[in-house]
């Protein structure tokens, strides 16, 4: 009997989906999941600026990323050991050291302090630098598949432990094959927690409803389907569920949760092609997570590429894909933000006590919540413990749609695009003004000629401006309209508001 059949039979004999899921997670559990002894994707390497420190957060801890003189990305606790000033406010110097801008202490990539200008003399400086208290706290890092990964603990023991575990990479990207096409990475800080991100991507039922008009139709595609479990539940390796899709072009669809950070969604089509969504979520601080994701298209034997997710699979520059991602991400952003706040206010003993989940479409979400409760300590163990508070609900929804602070200011690709668009906008407005001035000059000159002809008694055709005037006026209008459209478009790098009531 297959796992899927076994699951369905057990479900039928159990009082409810919820009861079966809770029982399956209560027996044969292994060690509790250790959140800090894991690799987390914290940045896309190509989007980082190596010329200065980059502030990030992981598990509630403030960290700083920087590139040292050897060309390696490093991660320190964002606190100088001298007086705890943030190193992210410092400088990456020409010699490849990180300088604290408070008192100019300098650190090399291993965390060792190599310069203290306030020391009495060279011997004293060397003695102070040799003290372990002068060292920065270092977190292990590595680069894999274009992402910068950070280990959840610091110290020499963490370095040894980190070498025994591999990040949750995508196996298809390890093959150097023309059959596999990876589209651009996208990155965004989202105003809801890790658990609600994973809930959302474990729930395909919301897609045609929340993403109406972009991926599906809320009136036509919200249908019944089942979600059989196809990979057994494991504390360390997660679990996977299938989707009994009604789409005739799809053979199977699988949602594969691999803790602590990956939801891999794979759809295999009848022609042999495959669409893979690599969706990472890193818990940054209470009430927030950092999402990094991409689409992977696997060609069929005839070399045809599947369609991919909406228009995001079309050829486009990375910056355009980033700015258009808001069209998708903001469609369920408000739901997830307020769901989390409502749950926090209710403070139920169990998640299942606060919700009503009678349909099989909720199986994976229920399993995720039970895995979190019974195998992962109940939730993310934040650095600082009770000192870190969840932010209150954001009452001004416009603040939830902020794009600048959650993406653009951290992405060098988008910053360059904004700069170019701003220059084009200014040139368009300047061009419009110059062309309008030329048009007026042409008209004034034509009127003066007409005045001369009238005094001489010569005939002329009316008093309308000449054709050349209309040509320049039309060009001025075109340039002005282009500047206006560029200004409207550039706003997407700063904020994109969305209202489901207006999404017809």
Coordinates of N, CA and C in Angstrom, one line a residue, residues 95-219:
X95 N 42.2 48.4 2.9 CA 43.0 47.3 3.2 C 42.2 46.0 3.5
X96 N 40.8 46.1 3.3 CA 40.0 45.0 3.5 C 39.6 44.7 4.9
X97 N 39.7 45.7 5.8 CA 39.3 45.5 7.2 C 38.0 46.3 7.4
X98 N 37.3 45.9 8.4 CA 36.0 46.6 8.8 C 36.4 47.6 9.9
X99 N 36.1 48.8 9.7 CA 36.4 49.9 10.7 C 35.2 50.3 11.4
X100 N 35.2 50.3 12.8 CA 34.2 50.9 13.6 C 34.3 52.4 13.5
X101 N 33.3 53.1 13.1 CA 33.3 54.5 12.9 C 33.2 55.3 14.2
X102 N 33.2 54.6 15.3 CA 33.1 55.3 16.6 C 34.5 55.6 17.1
X103 N 35.4 54.6 17.2 CA 36.7 54.9 17.7 C 37.8 54.3 16.8
X104 N 37.4 53.9 15.5 CA 38.4 53.4 14.5 C 39.1 52.1 14.8
X105 N 38.5 51.3 15.7 CA 39.0 49.9 15.8 C 38.7 49.2 14.5
X106 N 39.7 48.4 14.1 CA 39.6 47.7 12.8 C 39.6 46.2 13.1
X107 N 38.9 45.4 12.2 CA 38.8 44.0 12.3 C 39.0 43.3 11.0
X108 N 39.7 42.2 11.0 CA 39.9 41.4 9.8 C 38.8 40.4 9.7
X109 N 38.7 39.6 8.6 CA 37.6 38.7 8.3 C 37.4 37.7 9.4
X110 N 38.4 37.3 10.1 CA 38.3 36.2 11.2 C 37.7 36.8 12.4
X111 N 37.5 38.1 12.5 CA 37.0 38.8 13.7 C 38.1 39.4 14.6
X112 N 39.3 39.1 14.3 CA 40.4 39.6 15.1 C 40.6 41.1 14.9
X113 N 40.7 41.8 16.1 CA 41.0 43.2 16.0 C 42.5 43.4 15.7
X114 N 42.7 44.3 14.7 CA 44.1 44.5 14.2 C 44.5 45.9 14.3
X115 N 43.7 46.8 14.8 CA 44.1 48.2 14.9 C 43.3 48.9 16.0
X116 N 43.9 49.5 17.0 CA 43.3 50.3 18.0 C 44.1 51.6 18.2
X117 N 43.8 52.7 17.5 CA 44.6 53.9 17.4 C 44.8 54.5 18.8
X118 N 43.9 54.3 19.8 CA 44.0 54.9 21.1 C 45.1 54.2 22.0
X119 N 45.6 53.1 21.5 CA 46.6 52.4 22.4 C 47.8 53.2 22.6
X120 N 48.5 53.0 23.7 CA 49.7 53.9 24.1 C 50.8 53.7 23.1
X121 N 51.1 52.5 22.7 CA 52.2 52.2 21.7 C 51.8 50.9 21.0
X122 N 52.7 50.5 20.1 CA 52.5 49.4 19.3 C 52.4 48.1 20.1
X123 N 53.3 48.0 21.1 CA 53.3 46.8 22.0 C 52.0 46.7 22.8
X124 N 51.5 47.8 23.3 CA 50.2 47.8 24.0 C 49.1 47.5 23.1
X125 N 49.1 48.0 21.9 CA 48.1 47.7 20.9 C 48.0 46.3 20.6
X126 N 49.2 45.7 20.4 CA 49.3 44.2 20.0 C 48.7 43.4 21.2
X127 N 49.1 43.8 22.4 CA 48.6 43.1 23.6 C 47.1 43.1 23.7
X128 N 46.5 44.3 23.5 CA 45.1 44.5 23.6 C 44.4 43.7 22.5
X129 N 44.9 43.8 21.3 CA 44.3 43.1 20.2 C 44.3 41.6 20.3
X130 N 45.3 41.1 21.1 CA 45.4 39.6 21.3 C 44.4 39.1 22.3
X131 N 43.8 40.0 23.0 CA 42.8 39.5 24.0 C 41.5 39.1 23.3
X132 N 40.9 38.0 23.6 CA 39.7 37.5 23.0 C 38.6 38.4 23.1
X133 N 38.6 39.3 24.1 CA 37.5 40.2 24.3 C 37.5 41.3 23.2
X134 N 38.6 41.5 22.5 CA 38.7 42.5 21.5 C 38.2 42.0 20.1
X135 N 37.9 40.7 20.1 CA 37.4 40.1 18.8 C 35.9 40.4 18.5
X136 N 35.6 40.5 17.3 CA 34.2 40.6 16.9 C 33.6 39.2 16.9
X137 N 32.3 39.1 17.2 CA 31.6 37.8 17.1 C 31.3 37.4 15.7
X138 N 31.8 36.3 15.2 CA 31.8 35.9 13.8 C 30.8 34.7 13.7
X139 N 29.9 34.9 12.6 CA 29.0 33.8 12.3 C 29.5 33.2 11.0
X140 N 29.5 31.8 10.9 CA 30.0 31.2 9.7 C 29.1 31.6 8.5
X141 N 29.7 31.7 7.3 CA 29.0 32.1 6.1 C 29.5 31.1 4.9
X142 N 28.7 31.1 3.9 CA 29.1 30.4 2.7 C 28.2 30.9 1.6
X143 N 28.7 30.8 0.3 CA 27.9 31.1 -0.9 C 27.6 29.9 -1.6
X144 N 26.3 29.7 -1.9 CA 25.7 28.6 -2.6 C 24.6 29.1 -3.5
X145 N 24.7 28.7 -4.8 CA 23.6 29.0 -5.8 C 23.2 30.5 -5.8
X146 N 24.3 31.3 -5.6 CA 24.0 32.8 -5.7 C 23.5 33.4 -4.5
X147 N 23.3 32.6 -3.4 CA 22.8 33.1 -2.1 C 23.9 33.1 -1.1
X148 N 23.9 34.1 -0.2 CA 24.8 34.1 1.0 C 24.1 33.5 2.2
X149 N 24.7 32.4 2.7 CA 24.1 31.7 3.8 C 24.8 32.0 5.1
X150 N 24.1 32.1 6.2 CA 24.6 32.4 7.5 C 24.2 31.4 8.5
X151 N 25.1 30.9 9.3 CA 24.8 29.9 10.3 C 24.2 30.6 11.5
X152 N 23.3 29.9 12.2 CA 22.5 30.6 13.3 C 23.2 30.8 14.6
X153 N 24.5 30.4 14.7 CA 25.3 30.6 15.9 C 26.7 31.1 15.6
X154 N 27.3 31.7 16.5 CA 28.7 32.2 16.4 C 29.7 31.4 17.2
X155 N 31.0 31.6 16.9 CA 32.0 30.9 17.8 C 32.7 29.8 17.1
X156 N 33.7 29.3 17.7 CA 34.5 28.2 17.1 C 33.8 26.9 17.0
X157 N 33.0 26.6 18.0 CA 32.2 25.4 18.0 C 31.1 25.5 16.8
X158 N 30.6 26.7 16.6 CA 29.6 26.9 15.6 C 30.2 26.6 14.2
X159 N 31.5 27.1 14.1 CA 32.2 26.9 12.8 C 32.3 25.4 12.5
X160 N 32.7 24.6 13.5 CA 32.8 23.1 13.3 C 31.5 22.5 13.0
X161 N 30.4 22.9 13.8 CA 29.1 22.3 13.5 C 28.6 22.6 12.2
X162 N 28.8 23.9 11.7 CA 28.3 24.3 10.4 C 28.8 23.5 9.3
X163 N 30.0 23.0 9.4 CA 30.7 22.2 8.4 C 30.1 20.8 8.2
X164 N 29.3 20.4 9.2 CA 28.7 19.1 9.1 C 27.3 19.1 8.5
X165 N 26.8 20.3 8.1 CA 25.4 20.4 7.6 C 25.5 21.2 6.3
X166 N 24.7 20.9 5.3 CA 24.6 21.6 4.1 C 23.4 22.5 4.0
X167 N 23.4 23.6 3.4 CA 22.2 24.5 3.2 C 21.2 23.8 2.4
X168 N 19.9 24.2 2.5 CA 18.8 23.7 1.7 C 18.8 24.3 0.3
X169 N 19.7 23.8 -0.5 CA 19.8 24.2 -1.8 C 18.9 23.4 -2.8
X170 N 18.8 23.9 -4.0 CA 17.9 23.2 -5.0 C 18.7 22.3 -5.9
X171 N 18.4 21.0 -5.8 CA 19.2 20.0 -6.5 C 19.3 20.2 -8.0
X172 N 18.2 20.7 -8.6 CA 18.1 20.9 -10.0 C 19.2 22.0 -10.5
X173 N 19.5 22.9 -9.6 CA 20.5 23.9 -10.0 C 21.9 23.4 -9.9
X174 N 22.1 22.2 -9.4 CA 23.5 21.7 -9.3 C 23.9 21.0 -10.6
X175 N 22.9 20.8 -11.5 CA 23.2 20.1 -12.8 C 23.5 21.2 -13.8
X176 N 24.6 21.1 -14.5 CA 25.0 22.0 -15.6 C 24.3 21.5 -16.9
X177 N 23.0 21.8 -17.0 CA 22.3 21.3 -18.1 C 21.5 22.4 -18.8
X178 N 21.5 22.4 -20.1 CA 20.7 23.4 -20.8 C 19.2 23.2 -20.6
X179 N 18.8 22.0 -20.0 CA 17.4 21.7 -19.7 C 16.8 22.6 -18.6
X180 N 17.7 23.1 -17.7 CA 17.3 23.8 -16.5 C 17.5 25.3 -16.7
X181 N 16.5 26.1 -16.6 CA 16.5 27.5 -16.7 C 16.2 28.2 -15.4
X182 N 17.1 28.9 -14.7 CA 16.8 29.6 -13.5 C 16.5 31.0 -13.8
X183 N 15.4 31.5 -13.4 CA 15.0 32.9 -13.5 C 15.6 33.7 -12.3
X184 N 15.4 35.0 -12.3 CA 16.1 35.9 -11.3 C 15.6 35.6 -9.9
X185 N 16.6 35.8 -9.0 CA 16.2 35.8 -7.6 C 15.5 37.0 -7.2
X186 N 14.5 36.9 -6.3 CA 13.9 38.1 -5.8 C 14.0 38.1 -4.3
X187 N 14.1 39.2 -3.6 CA 14.3 39.3 -2.2 C 13.4 40.4 -1.6
X188 N 12.8 40.1 -0.5 CA 11.8 41.1 0.1 C 11.7 40.8 1.6
X189 N 11.8 41.9 2.4 CA 11.4 41.7 3.8 C 9.9 41.9 4.0
X190 N 9.2 41.0 4.6 CA 7.8 41.0 4.7 C 7.3 41.2 6.1
X191 N 6.2 42.0 6.3 CA 5.8 42.4 7.7 C 4.9 41.3 8.3
X192 N 5.3 40.1 8.2 CA 4.7 39.0 9.0 C 5.7 37.9 9.2
X193 N 5.4 37.0 10.2 CA 6.4 36.1 10.6 C 6.7 34.9 9.7
X194 N 7.8 34.2 10.0 CA 8.2 33.0 9.3 C 7.1 32.0 9.2
X195 N 6.4 31.8 10.3 CA 5.3 30.7 10.3 C 4.2 31.1 9.4
X196 N 3.8 32.4 9.3 CA 2.7 32.7 8.4 C 3.2 32.7 6.9
X197 N 4.4 32.9 6.7 CA 4.9 32.8 5.3 C 4.8 31.3 4.9
X198 N 5.3 30.4 5.7 CA 5.2 29.0 5.4 C 3.8 28.5 5.3
X199 N 2.9 29.0 6.2 CA 1.5 28.7 6.1 C 0.9 29.0 4.7
X200 N 1.3 30.2 4.3 CA 0.7 30.7 3.0 C 1.2 29.9 1.8
X201 N 2.4 29.5 1.8 CA 2.9 28.7 0.6 C 2.6 27.2 0.8
X202 N 2.1 26.8 1.9 CA 1.6 25.5 2.1 C 0.2 25.3 1.8
X203 N -0.4 26.4 1.3 CA -1.9 26.5 1.1 C -2.2 26.9 -0.4
X204 N -2.2 26.0 -1.3 CA -2.5 26.4 -2.7 C -3.9 26.8 -2.9
X205 N -4.8 26.6 -1.9 CA -6.2 26.9 -2.1 C -6.4 28.4 -2.2
X206 N -5.5 29.2 -1.6 CA -5.6 30.7 -1.6 C -5.2 31.3 -2.9
X207 N -4.5 30.6 -3.7 CA -3.8 31.2 -4.9 C -4.8 31.8 -5.9
X208 N -5.8 31.1 -6.4 CA -6.7 31.7 -7.4 C -7.6 32.8 -6.8
X209 N -7.7 32.8 -5.4 CA -8.6 33.8 -4.8 C -7.8 35.0 -4.5
X210 N -6.7 34.9 -3.7 CA -5.9 36.1 -3.3 C -5.2 36.7 -4.5
X211 N -4.8 35.8 -5.5 CA -4.1 36.3 -6.6 C -5.0 36.4 -7.9
X212 N -6.3 36.7 -7.6 CA -7.2 36.8 -8.7 C -6.8 37.7 -9.8
X213 N -6.9 37.3 -11.1 CA -6.5 38.1 -12.2 C -5.0 38.0 -12.5
X214 N -4.2 37.5 -11.6 CA -2.8 37.3 -11.9 C -2.5 35.9 -12.1
X215 N -2.9 35.1 -11.1 CA -2.8 33.6 -11.1 C -4.1 33.0 -10.8
X216 N -4.9 32.8 -11.8 CA -6.2 32.2 -11.6 C -7.4 33.2 -11.5
X217 N -8.6 32.6 -11.3 CA -9.8 33.4 -11.2 C -10.5 33.0 -9.9
X218 N -10.9 33.9 -9.0 CA -11.5 33.6 -7.8 C -12.9 33.0 -7.9
X219 N -13.6 33.2 -9.0 CA -14.9 32.7 -9.2 C -14.9 31.4 -10.0

